[in-house]
Coordinates of C-alpha atoms in Angstrom, one line a residue:
Chain P
M1 CA -24.9 -89.4 95.8
V2 CA -27.3 -91.3 94.7
K3 CA -26.6 -92.9 90.9
L4 CA -29.1 -94.0 89.0
G5 CA -29.0 -97.4 87.8
E6 CA -27.6 -98.2 91.0
R7 CA -28.7 -100.2 93.3
E8 CA -29.4 -98.9 97.4
S9 CA -32.0 -99.2 99.6
T10 CA -34.7 -96.9 100.4
R11 CA -34.3 -97.2 104.2
N12 CA -30.6 -95.5 103.4
A13 CA -31.7 -93.0 101.2
Y14 CA -33.5 -92.4 104.3
G15 CA -31.1 -91.8 106.5
V16 CA -28.7 -90.0 104.5
A17 CA -31.1 -87.6 104.6
L18 CA -32.6 -87.4 107.2
A19 CA -28.9 -86.4 108.8
E20 CA -28.8 -83.6 106.0
L21 CA -31.1 -82.7 107.6
G22 CA -30.0 -82.3 111.3
E23 CA -27.8 -80.2 109.8
I24 CA -30.2 -77.1 109.3
H25 CA -32.8 -77.7 111.1
P26 CA -32.2 -77.9 114.7
E27 CA -36.7 -78.6 115.1
I28 CA -35.7 -82.2 114.5
V29 CA -35.4 -84.7 116.6
A30 CA -35.6 -88.9 115.9
L31 CA -37.2 -91.3 117.5
D32 CA -35.9 -95.4 117.6
A33 CA -36.8 -98.6 119.1
D34 CA -33.8 -100.6 119.2
L35 CA -33.6 -100.1 115.5
A36 CA -31.4 -97.2 113.9
G37 CA -28.8 -99.4 112.7
S38 CA -31.6 -100.8 110.4
T39 CA -33.3 -98.2 109.7
Q40 CA -30.2 -96.1 109.1
T41 CA -31.1 -93.7 112.2
R42 CA -27.8 -94.3 113.1
R43 CA -26.7 -91.5 110.6
F44 CA -28.6 -88.9 112.5
A45 CA -27.7 -90.2 116.5
D46 CA -24.1 -90.5 115.4
K47 CA -24.6 -86.8 114.3
F48 CA -26.5 -85.2 117.3
P49 CA -27.4 -87.6 119.4
E50 CA -29.0 -84.8 122.2
R51 CA -31.2 -84.9 119.1
F52 CA -32.2 -88.6 118.9
F53 CA -34.1 -90.7 121.7
E54 CA -33.3 -94.4 122.2
M55 CA -37.3 -95.8 122.6
G56 CA -36.4 -98.6 123.4
I57 CA -38.2 -101.9 122.2
S58 CA -41.9 -99.7 123.1
E59 CA -43.4 -98.3 120.0
A60 CA -46.7 -97.5 121.9
D61 CA -44.7 -95.5 123.8
M62 CA -42.7 -94.2 121.2
M63 CA -46.0 -92.9 119.3
C64 CA -46.5 -91.1 122.3
T65 CA -43.7 -89.5 122.7
A66 CA -43.1 -88.2 119.1
A67 CA -46.6 -86.5 119.8
G68 CA -45.1 -85.0 122.5
L69 CA -42.6 -83.5 121.3
A70 CA -44.6 -82.7 118.4
V71 CA -47.4 -80.4 120.6
S72 CA -43.9 -78.7 121.6
G73 CA -42.9 -77.2 118.7
K74 CA -40.6 -79.8 117.7
I75 CA -40.2 -81.8 114.5
P76 CA -40.4 -85.8 115.3
F77 CA -39.1 -88.2 112.4
V78 CA -40.1 -92.2 113.9
S79 CA -39.1 -94.9 112.6
T80 CA -39.5 -98.4 113.4
F81 CA -40.0 -101.7 110.7
V82 CA -43.6 -101.1 109.6
I83 CA -45.1 -103.6 111.4
F84 CA -44.2 -102.4 115.1
G85 CA -44.5 -98.8 114.3
A86 CA -48.2 -98.8 111.6
G87 CA -48.8 -101.9 113.0
R88 CA -48.5 -102.9 116.7
A89 CA -48.9 -98.3 117.0
W90 CA -51.5 -97.8 115.4
E91 CA -53.9 -96.5 117.4
Q92 CA -51.1 -94.8 118.7
I93 CA -51.0 -92.9 115.9
R94 CA -54.4 -92.6 115.2
N95 CA -56.2 -91.4 118.4
T96 CA -52.3 -89.2 119.4
I97 CA -50.8 -88.1 116.9
C98 CA -53.7 -88.0 113.6
R99 CA -56.5 -86.8 116.2
P100 CA -54.9 -83.5 117.5
N101 CA -53.4 -83.7 113.6
L102 CA -49.1 -83.1 114.6
P103 CA -46.8 -83.0 112.3
V104 CA -44.9 -85.9 113.2
R105 CA -42.5 -88.0 109.9
I106 CA -43.7 -91.6 110.5
C107 CA -40.2 -92.8 108.5
L108 CA -40.6 -96.8 108.4
S109 CA -38.8 -99.8 106.7
H110 CA -38.5 -103.1 106.5
G111 CA -41.9 -103.0 105.0
G112 CA -43.4 -105.6 102.7
I113 CA -42.9 -109.6 102.6
S114 CA -38.6 -107.5 100.5
I115 CA -38.0 -108.1 104.2
G116 CA -37.0 -112.1 103.5
E117 CA -35.2 -113.6 105.8
D118 CA -37.3 -113.0 108.4
G119 CA -40.3 -114.5 107.7
S120 CA -43.9 -113.2 107.8
S121 CA -44.1 -112.1 111.0
A122 CA -42.5 -108.4 110.1
Q123 CA -43.8 -108.6 105.9
A124 CA -46.0 -106.3 107.1
C125 CA -48.3 -106.3 103.5
E126 CA -51.3 -104.0 105.5
D127 CA -49.8 -101.6 106.3
F128 CA -51.4 -99.0 103.2
A129 CA -55.4 -100.3 104.0
I130 CA -55.0 -99.5 107.9
M131 CA -52.4 -96.1 107.9
R132 CA -54.5 -94.4 104.9
S133 CA -58.0 -94.8 106.6
I134 CA -56.6 -92.8 109.3
P135 CA -58.1 -89.1 109.0
N136 CA -55.0 -85.7 108.5
I137 CA -52.6 -88.2 107.5
S138 CA -50.5 -88.1 104.0
V139 CA -49.2 -91.8 102.9
I140 CA -46.4 -92.3 100.5
V141 CA -44.2 -94.9 99.5
P142 CA -40.9 -93.9 97.3
C143 CA -39.8 -95.9 94.1
D144 CA -35.9 -95.9 94.9
A145 CA -33.3 -93.7 96.6
A146 CA -33.4 -90.7 94.6
E147 CA -37.1 -90.2 95.5
T148 CA -36.7 -90.8 99.0
K149 CA -34.0 -88.2 99.8
A150 CA -36.2 -85.9 97.3
L151 CA -39.3 -86.7 99.4
I152 CA -38.0 -85.8 102.9
H153 CA -36.3 -82.3 101.8
E154 CA -39.5 -82.4 100.9
I155 CA -41.8 -83.3 103.4
W156 CA -39.8 -83.1 107.3
D157 CA -41.6 -79.3 107.8
K158 CA -44.7 -79.3 105.5
P159 CA -48.0 -80.5 105.7
K160 CA -48.4 -79.2 109.2
S161 CA -50.5 -82.7 109.7
P162 CA -48.6 -86.2 109.8
V163 CA -46.8 -87.9 107.7
Y164 CA -45.8 -92.0 107.2
I165 CA -43.6 -92.9 104.7
R166 CA -43.2 -96.4 104.1
M167 CA -39.7 -98.2 102.4
T168 CA -38.1 -101.9 102.8
R169 CA -34.9 -103.3 103.4
N170 CA -33.3 -104.4 99.9
K171 CA -31.4 -102.9 97.6
V172 CA -33.5 -101.6 94.4
P173 CA -32.7 -100.7 91.0
T174 CA -32.6 -96.7 91.4
I175 CA -34.8 -95.3 88.3
L176 CA -35.2 -91.4 88.8
D177 CA -32.5 -89.3 87.9
E178 CA -31.5 -86.5 90.4
N179 CA -29.6 -84.4 88.4
D180 CA -32.6 -84.4 86.3
Q181 CA -33.2 -80.4 86.0
S182 CA -37.5 -81.2 86.3
F183 CA -36.4 -83.9 89.9
H184 CA -37.8 -81.5 92.3
Q185 CA -41.3 -81.0 90.2
K186 CA -41.9 -85.2 90.0
F187 CA -41.8 -85.1 93.9
T188 CA -44.9 -83.3 95.1
L189 CA -46.4 -85.0 97.1
G190 CA -50.2 -85.7 96.0
K191 CA -48.7 -85.8 92.7
A192 CA -48.3 -89.2 90.2
V193 CA -45.7 -89.3 87.5
T194 CA -45.2 -90.7 84.1
L195 CA -43.3 -92.5 83.9
R196 CA -43.8 -93.2 80.3
E197 CA -45.5 -93.4 78.2
G198 CA -48.3 -95.8 76.5
S199 CA -52.6 -95.9 75.0
Q200 CA -53.9 -99.6 75.0
A201 CA -53.4 -99.7 78.8
T202 CA -51.7 -97.8 82.7
I203 CA -49.9 -99.9 84.9
I204 CA -49.7 -97.4 88.6
A205 CA -47.2 -98.9 90.9
C206 CA -45.7 -97.5 94.3
G207 CA -42.4 -98.9 96.1
Q208 CA -40.1 -101.1 94.3
M209 CA -43.2 -102.1 92.6
V210 CA -42.5 -99.6 89.6
A211 CA -39.6 -100.8 88.6
V212 CA -40.9 -104.5 88.3
G213 CA -44.1 -102.1 86.9
I214 CA -41.4 -100.4 83.8
Q215 CA -39.6 -104.0 83.8
A216 CA -43.2 -105.7 82.2
A217 CA -43.7 -102.5 80.2
E218 CA -40.9 -102.8 77.8
E219 CA -41.8 -106.7 77.4
L220 CA -45.2 -104.7 77.1
A221 CA -43.7 -103.0 73.6
K222 CA -41.2 -105.9 72.2
E223 CA -45.1 -107.4 71.8
G224 CA -46.0 -104.1 70.3
I225 CA -48.3 -103.2 73.4
E226 CA -47.9 -99.8 74.1
V227 CA -48.5 -98.8 78.2
R228 CA -47.9 -95.9 80.5
V229 CA -46.6 -96.2 83.7
V230 CA -48.2 -94.2 86.7
N231 CA -44.9 -93.9 89.6
M232 CA -47.8 -93.2 92.5
S233 CA -46.1 -92.6 95.0
T234 CA -48.7 -90.5 97.2
I235 CA -50.9 -93.2 97.8
K236 CA -52.9 -90.4 100.5
P237 CA -53.7 -88.2 99.0
I238 CA -53.7 -89.8 95.6
D239 CA -53.2 -87.9 92.6
Q240 CA -57.5 -88.8 91.2
D241 CA -57.4 -86.5 87.9
A242 CA -54.0 -89.1 87.3
I243 CA -56.2 -92.0 87.6
E244 CA -59.0 -90.7 85.8
K245 CA -57.1 -89.1 82.7
A246 CA -55.5 -92.6 82.8
A247 CA -58.3 -94.2 82.6
R248 CA -60.2 -92.0 79.8
E249 CA -56.5 -92.2 77.7
T250 CA -55.4 -96.1 78.4
G251 CA -59.3 -97.8 79.4
R252 CA -57.7 -100.4 81.4
I253 CA -55.9 -100.0 85.1
V254 CA -53.6 -102.0 86.3
T255 CA -52.0 -101.9 89.7
V256 CA -48.7 -103.3 91.6
E257 CA -47.9 -103.0 94.7
E258 CA -45.8 -105.0 97.5
H259 CA -49.4 -105.0 99.5
N260 CA -52.2 -107.3 100.1
I261 CA -54.5 -106.6 97.2
Y262 CA -57.0 -105.5 99.3
G263 CA -57.3 -102.0 100.7
G264 CA -53.6 -101.0 98.8
L265 CA -52.7 -99.3 96.6
G266 CA -55.8 -100.9 94.1
G267 CA -58.0 -100.7 96.7
A268 CA -57.3 -97.2 96.4
V269 CA -56.6 -96.6 92.3
A270 CA -60.8 -98.3 92.1
E271 CA -62.2 -96.7 94.4
V272 CA -61.9 -93.7 91.8
V273 CA -61.5 -95.8 88.6
T274 CA -65.4 -96.5 89.5
E275 CA -65.6 -93.2 91.1
R276 CA -65.3 -91.4 88.2
Y277 CA -64.2 -93.3 84.5
P278 CA -64.7 -97.0 85.8
V279 CA -63.3 -98.7 83.6
P280 CA -62.2 -103.0 83.4
M281 CA -58.3 -103.0 86.1
R282 CA -56.2 -105.7 87.5
R283 CA -54.3 -105.5 90.8
V284 CA -51.1 -107.1 91.6
G285 CA -50.0 -108.0 95.3
V286 CA -50.0 -110.2 97.8
R287 CA -52.9 -112.5 97.6
D288 CA -54.7 -111.8 101.0
V289 CA -51.6 -114.5 102.2
F290 CA -48.7 -114.5 104.1
G291 CA -45.8 -114.5 103.3
E292 CA -42.3 -116.9 104.0
S293 CA -38.7 -117.1 104.5
G294 CA -36.3 -116.8 101.2
S295 CA -34.4 -114.1 99.2
P296 CA -36.6 -111.4 98.3
D297 CA -36.1 -112.4 94.9
A298 CA -37.6 -115.5 95.8
L299 CA -40.5 -114.1 97.1
F300 CA -40.8 -111.9 94.2
E301 CA -41.5 -114.7 92.3
K302 CA -43.7 -116.9 94.5
Y303 CA -45.7 -114.2 95.2
G304 CA -46.3 -113.2 92.1
L305 CA -44.5 -109.5 92.0
T306 CA -43.0 -110.2 88.7
P307 CA -42.6 -108.2 85.6
K308 CA -43.6 -111.9 84.2
N309 CA -46.8 -111.3 86.8
V310 CA -47.7 -108.2 85.3
V311 CA -47.1 -108.8 81.4
K312 CA -50.0 -111.1 81.8
A313 CA -52.4 -109.1 84.1
V314 CA -52.2 -106.1 81.7
K315 CA -52.8 -108.7 78.6
D316 CA -55.6 -110.3 80.1
L317 CA -57.6 -106.7 80.2
V318 CA -55.7 -106.2 76.7
K319 CA -57.7 -109.9 75.2
S320 CA -61.4 -108.8 77.0
Chain Y
M263 CA -47.0 -71.5 115.3
K264 CA -48.2 -68.0 115.3
V265 CA -50.3 -68.7 112.7
K266 CA -51.0 -72.0 113.5
E267 CA -52.1 -70.6 117.5
M268 CA -54.8 -67.8 115.7
K269 CA -55.2 -70.8 113.4
R270 CA -57.0 -72.7 116.6
E271 CA -58.4 -69.5 118.4
M272 CA -60.7 -69.1 115.1
I273 CA -61.8 -72.4 115.0
T274 CA -62.1 -72.7 118.7
A275 CA -64.1 -69.1 118.6
K276 CA -66.7 -70.8 115.6
V277 CA -66.8 -73.6 117.3
M278 CA -68.5 -71.4 120.8
K279 CA -70.3 -69.7 118.4
T280 CA -72.0 -72.3 117.6
A281 CA -72.6 -74.1 120.3
P282 CA -76.8 -74.6 121.4
E283 CA -77.6 -72.6 124.6
S284 CA -78.8 -74.6 127.9
P285 CA -81.1 -74.1 130.5
V286 CA -78.9 -74.9 133.0
N287 CA -78.3 -71.9 135.5
I288 CA -75.3 -71.0 135.9
E289 CA -73.7 -69.2 138.7
R290 CA -70.8 -66.1 138.5
V291 CA -67.5 -67.2 139.0
S292 CA -64.9 -65.4 140.7
P293 CA -62.1 -63.8 139.4
F294 CA -58.9 -66.4 139.4
S295 CA -56.3 -66.8 141.6
Q296 CA -53.6 -68.6 142.7
T297 CA -53.3 -70.3 146.3
R298 CA -52.8 -72.8 148.7
D299 CA -55.5 -71.8 150.7
E300 CA -57.3 -75.6 152.6
K301 CA -60.7 -73.1 153.0
V302 CA -60.7 -71.4 150.0
L303 CA -59.7 -74.7 147.3
R304 CA -62.3 -76.6 149.3
E305 CA -65.2 -74.3 148.0
I306 CA -63.1 -74.7 144.9
A307 CA -63.7 -78.2 144.7
R308 CA -67.6 -77.6 145.9
E309 CA -68.0 -75.6 142.8
V310 CA -66.1 -78.1 140.6
R311 CA -68.3 -81.1 142.2
K312 CA -71.2 -78.9 141.6
D313 CA -70.0 -78.0 137.9
I314 CA -69.5 -81.8 137.5
I315 CA -72.9 -82.9 138.0
R316 CA -74.5 -80.1 136.0
M317 CA -72.8 -80.7 133.3
T318 CA -72.9 -85.2 132.9
T319 CA -77.0 -84.6 133.2
E320 CA -77.1 -82.4 130.9
A321 CA -75.7 -84.2 128.7
G322 CA -77.1 -87.2 129.6
S323 CA -74.5 -89.5 130.0
G324 CA -70.2 -89.1 131.1
H325 CA -68.1 -90.2 134.0
P326 CA -69.4 -88.0 137.1
G327 CA -67.8 -90.6 139.0
G328 CA -64.1 -90.7 138.0
S329 CA -63.6 -87.0 137.6
L330 CA -65.8 -85.7 141.8
S331 CA -62.7 -88.1 142.3
A332 CA -59.8 -86.4 140.6
T333 CA -61.4 -83.0 141.6
D334 CA -59.0 -82.4 144.6
L335 CA -56.3 -83.7 142.6
L336 CA -57.0 -80.9 139.9
V337 CA -58.6 -78.2 141.9
A338 CA -54.5 -78.6 143.8
L339 CA -52.6 -78.5 140.4
F340 CA -54.0 -75.2 139.0
W341 CA -55.4 -73.0 141.7
G342 CA -51.9 -74.2 144.1
E343 CA -49.0 -75.4 141.6
M344 CA -48.6 -74.9 138.3
R345 CA -47.1 -72.2 137.2
H346 CA -49.4 -71.9 134.5
K347 CA -51.6 -67.9 133.2
P348 CA -54.9 -68.5 131.9
N349 CA -54.7 -65.3 129.9
D350 CA -51.4 -66.2 127.9
R351 CA -52.6 -69.6 127.4
Y352 CA -49.3 -70.4 125.4
W353 CA -46.9 -68.6 127.2
A354 CA -44.1 -71.1 126.7
D355 CA -42.5 -71.0 130.0
R356 CA -45.9 -72.5 132.0
D357 CA -46.3 -75.8 133.5
R358 CA -48.0 -78.3 131.3
F359 CA -51.1 -80.4 131.9
I360 CA -52.5 -83.5 130.6
L361 CA -55.5 -85.7 131.5
S362 CA -54.7 -89.1 130.7
K363 CA -57.7 -90.5 131.9
G364 CA -59.5 -88.4 129.8
H365 CA -63.4 -89.8 130.2
G366 CA -62.1 -87.2 133.8
C367 CA -63.2 -84.4 131.7
P368 CA -66.1 -82.8 133.1
A369 CA -63.7 -81.9 135.5
L370 CA -60.6 -80.5 134.0
Y371 CA -63.1 -77.9 131.1
S372 CA -65.3 -76.7 135.4
V373 CA -61.3 -76.6 135.9
Y374 CA -60.6 -74.3 132.5
A375 CA -63.5 -72.7 133.1
R376 CA -63.2 -71.5 136.7
T377 CA -59.3 -69.9 136.3
G378 CA -60.8 -68.5 132.6
Y379 CA -59.4 -70.0 130.1
I380 CA -62.8 -71.1 129.0
A381 CA -65.9 -69.6 129.4
H382 CA -68.1 -70.9 132.0
E383 CA -71.2 -70.7 130.3
I384 CA -69.8 -72.6 128.2
L385 CA -69.9 -75.9 130.1
P386 CA -73.3 -77.4 129.8
T387 CA -72.5 -77.3 126.2
L388 CA -71.0 -81.1 127.1
R389 CA -71.0 -84.5 125.0
K390 CA -73.0 -82.0 122.6
L391 CA -73.1 -81.0 118.6
G392 CA -70.3 -78.3 118.3
S393 CA -69.6 -78.1 121.7
P394 CA -65.5 -78.0 122.1
L395 CA -66.2 -80.1 125.3
Q396 CA -65.9 -83.1 123.9
G397 CA -67.0 -85.9 125.6
H398 CA -62.9 -87.4 124.6
P399 CA -60.6 -84.6 125.3
C400 CA -59.7 -83.9 121.8
M401 CA -57.4 -79.7 121.1
I402 CA -58.8 -80.1 117.7
H403 CA -62.0 -78.7 119.2
L404 CA -60.9 -77.5 122.6
P405 CA -57.2 -75.5 121.5
T406 CA -56.8 -75.2 125.7
L407 CA -55.7 -78.5 126.6
E408 CA -52.6 -79.5 125.5
I409 CA -52.7 -82.8 124.1
S410 CA -56.0 -84.6 122.8
T411 CA -56.6 -87.6 125.1
G412 CA -59.3 -90.6 125.9
S413 CA -58.1 -94.1 124.9
L414 CA -56.3 -94.7 128.0
G415 CA -52.2 -95.4 128.3
H416 CA -51.0 -92.4 126.2
G417 CA -50.6 -89.1 128.2
L418 CA -47.6 -90.9 130.1
S419 CA -45.4 -90.7 127.3
V420 CA -46.8 -87.7 125.8
G421 CA -45.6 -85.9 129.1
N422 CA -42.4 -87.7 128.2
G423 CA -42.2 -86.7 124.8
M424 CA -43.1 -82.1 126.6
A425 CA -40.8 -82.8 129.3
L426 CA -37.6 -83.6 126.5
A427 CA -39.1 -81.0 124.3
G428 CA -38.2 -78.6 127.2
R429 CA -35.0 -80.6 128.1
L430 CA -34.0 -79.5 124.5
D431 CA -35.9 -76.0 124.5
G432 CA -33.9 -75.6 128.3
K433 CA -36.5 -74.3 129.3
D434 CA -38.1 -75.3 133.8
Y435 CA -41.5 -76.1 132.7
R436 CA -43.1 -78.8 134.8
V437 CA -44.9 -81.5 133.2
Y438 CA -48.4 -82.5 135.7
V439 CA -50.3 -86.2 134.4
V440 CA -53.6 -87.5 136.2
M441 CA -53.8 -90.9 135.4
G442 CA -57.0 -92.9 136.7
D443 CA -55.9 -96.5 138.2
G444 CA -57.5 -98.9 135.7
E445 CA -55.7 -97.2 133.2
Q446 CA -52.6 -99.1 135.2
Q447 CA -53.2 -102.0 133.1
E448 CA -51.9 -100.4 129.8
G449 CA -49.3 -101.8 128.9
S450 CA -48.2 -99.2 127.2
V451 CA -48.2 -97.2 130.4
W452 CA -45.6 -98.9 131.7
E453 CA -42.8 -98.2 128.5
A454 CA -43.8 -95.1 129.2
A455 CA -42.9 -96.1 133.2
M456 CA -38.7 -97.2 131.6
S457 CA -39.0 -94.6 129.3
G458 CA -39.5 -91.5 132.3
A459 CA -37.1 -92.9 134.5
H460 CA -34.3 -94.0 131.6
Y461 CA -34.7 -90.1 131.0
K462 CA -34.3 -89.1 134.2
L463 CA -37.6 -86.7 133.4
D464 CA -37.6 -84.7 137.1
H465 CA -39.9 -82.6 134.9
V466 CA -42.2 -84.6 134.8
C467 CA -45.3 -85.8 137.9
G468 CA -47.4 -87.8 137.1
I469 CA -50.5 -88.9 139.9
I470 CA -52.8 -91.8 139.9
D471 CA -56.5 -91.4 140.7
Y472 CA -56.4 -94.7 142.7
N473 CA -61.0 -94.8 143.1
H474 CA -60.4 -98.5 143.0
L475 CA -63.2 -98.9 140.5
E476 CA -62.9 -99.2 136.0
T477 CA -66.3 -100.0 134.3
E478 CA -66.3 -103.3 135.2
G479 CA -66.5 -103.5 139.1
T480 CA -63.1 -103.0 141.7
V481 CA -59.6 -102.8 140.0
E482 CA -59.0 -105.6 142.6
E483 CA -61.7 -107.9 140.3
V484 CA -61.1 -106.7 137.1
M485 CA -57.0 -106.5 137.1
D486 CA -55.6 -106.2 140.3
I487 CA -52.9 -103.6 140.2
A488 CA -51.2 -103.7 143.4
P489 CA -49.2 -103.2 145.1
L490 CA -49.0 -100.0 143.0
A491 CA -46.6 -97.7 144.6
E492 CA -43.9 -100.9 145.3
K493 CA -44.3 -101.5 141.0
W494 CA -43.4 -97.5 140.6
C495 CA -40.9 -97.0 142.8
A496 CA -39.1 -100.3 141.5
F497 CA -39.6 -99.1 137.7
G498 CA -37.4 -96.1 138.8
W499 CA -39.5 -93.4 139.8
H500 CA -39.2 -91.1 143.8
T501 CA -43.2 -92.7 144.5
I502 CA -44.8 -91.3 147.5
E503 CA -48.9 -91.9 148.1
I504 CA -51.3 -89.9 149.8
D505 CA -54.9 -89.5 150.8
G506 CA -55.5 -87.3 147.2
H507 CA -58.1 -85.4 149.1
N508 CA -55.9 -84.3 151.5
F509 CA -54.6 -80.8 150.6
D510 CA -52.0 -81.1 153.2
E511 CA -50.8 -83.5 151.9
I512 CA -51.5 -83.6 147.8
F513 CA -49.9 -80.0 148.3
A514 CA -46.1 -81.9 150.7
A515 CA -46.0 -84.6 148.4
L516 CA -46.2 -81.5 145.2
D517 CA -43.3 -80.3 146.5
E518 CA -41.0 -83.4 147.2
A519 CA -41.7 -84.4 143.5
K520 CA -40.3 -80.6 142.4
A521 CA -37.3 -81.4 144.5
T522 CA -36.7 -85.3 143.8
K523 CA -33.9 -84.9 141.3
G524 CA -32.9 -87.4 138.6
K525 CA -35.9 -89.6 138.6
P526 CA -39.9 -88.8 137.9
T527 CA -41.8 -89.4 140.4
M528 CA -44.8 -90.9 140.6
I529 CA -47.6 -89.2 143.5
V530 CA -50.3 -92.6 144.5
A531 CA -53.0 -90.8 145.5
Q532 CA -56.1 -93.3 147.6
T533 CA -59.4 -91.6 146.0
V534 CA -62.9 -92.0 146.9
K535 CA -64.8 -92.4 143.3
G536 CA -67.6 -89.8 143.2
K537 CA -66.1 -88.2 146.1
G538 CA -68.3 -85.6 148.3
V539 CA -71.9 -87.1 146.6
S540 CA -73.6 -89.7 149.0
F541 CA -74.9 -91.5 146.6
M542 CA -72.3 -91.3 144.0
E543 CA -69.8 -92.6 146.4
N544 CA -67.6 -96.2 146.0
N545 CA -70.8 -96.7 143.3
V546 CA -69.0 -98.0 140.2
G547 CA -72.6 -97.6 138.4
F548 CA -71.6 -94.2 138.4
H549 CA -68.3 -94.7 136.3
G550 CA -70.0 -93.5 132.9
K551 CA -73.3 -93.1 133.8
S552 CA -75.1 -89.0 135.0
A553 CA -77.4 -88.3 137.5
T554 CA -80.8 -88.1 136.4
R555 CA -82.4 -84.5 137.4
E556 CA -83.7 -85.5 140.5
Q557 CA -80.2 -87.1 141.5
M558 CA -78.7 -84.1 140.7
E559 CA -80.7 -81.4 142.9
Q560 CA -80.3 -84.1 145.6
A561 CA -75.9 -84.1 145.2
I562 CA -76.1 -80.1 144.2
K563 CA -77.8 -80.2 148.1
E564 CA -75.9 -82.1 149.7
L565 CA -72.4 -80.6 148.3
D566 CA -74.1 -76.8 148.7
E567 CA -74.6 -78.8 152.7
S568 CA -71.0 -80.1 153.2
E569 CA -68.4 -78.6 154.9

């Protein structure tokens, strides 16, 4: 049970949702690369050992094995850390999952710098860019545990094409209300959700940066600056209409993401803004550097992924 | 699944309609029936080799050398070993075939044509715009394929996945994966080797087309993979070494693979690159280059005159 206001990791919500779905749908299988305890596929493995495949530390093999299962009628959920799945096995995903357009669900955890103390080798901040540039695949970054749960239930068998879901290690505040009547409408693939209205600028965020965006909006409101906050959980296919609407109605856009400022959410939004309704933008994200060891909060502070920094970016735009 | 399959069929139909006409003369193909009769198989292999030469020359590119070396293996599998129905491509119990060395696809396309999966008339469209016969196999363009290949080191893992699915579904179909020798240099092949043995996938049978040549020279010079059979054996596979152009040896190995329980089998088949055409045999120049029209005529003549 995901509770509003409490902190829970997206990977945990994923593991719970996958185990729930496994009960209903026998065609679901799961694969992991020696990280089932971390990615939470262990929950599925414990309930359905015959449908769980421990592949060892061999991500390339895992992706292609999933393709073989998918082409034989199974719906494989593949999990490991973002850096090993999206990073090391990118070419397997590109050529043997996306090129044949197979319904593999690539659900990777421990993305971004919030993996924390493990340091830069595992802090993947490039995955949005490299995954969204592959044809056929959808790219989703849930903002909290509630959205993760809803997404997994939503996308398990549709679209019939590959899906990439990026999750994180740390516990994040649950900002969406699971009991809200409109809950399921909020999680349509490719649809952005406006979480707060405002007319002077729009903050477009994904993942746990949505909560940072909301905090920034609250700070700005105290100073009389009203900004819209949009949860862009689907980076591909991106909600172009929501972006154009934000550009037309608020005239300024700030993107916030736990990813390199190159090629990620900021890049994807800028592509739409420049083509459909050019307005000034600022991108808040990791500024093309590798991370380091530290707690998630200390790293967010050092690398500028804070409400304070988002407030500054909005003010820059409002002043100019 | 049904709807998806229908959609796939429609895509192929559409692609085939727009495929360009070819000036190359195409022979009539005799009806498909399975056999292990060596004389018959030699005749079929000769025709497949002629197809390969014509297709790649018509395309002006492609990989004739590695297609010719794998020809006898593919003919043995499709005519004398695999359980399959060309008129029922999606038969759930069919044995699966994966050409992991996707660049050898002219051989596979010819085999598909001569077994009746695709029209023989489309072979000359190889590598041309709008053709279902892509330079490296793509199942979106050609749904007859079990999987898209072309990037080396992927196919055996896919085969393992198919075998795992078959086990879950209580099916007894077998999965055949033909790999290249240069492909053995890909690390992911050895990841798949571990997985196949770990999961005791005795329905998987790999075959390595060991023709000893890759793009830049001999496999021994580029990056030696020897001792190859010993490697597979050490990885927990039942390993058989054969002459990949001797049908008796090929079938004996395939029978032995089928009888082997509790572990997958890897057949290391010694072959000759460019087999059947004198000036292509053991010639690295024809790894990734097609014959000229003159060379094509000579090759066809040689093949016609060969025993």
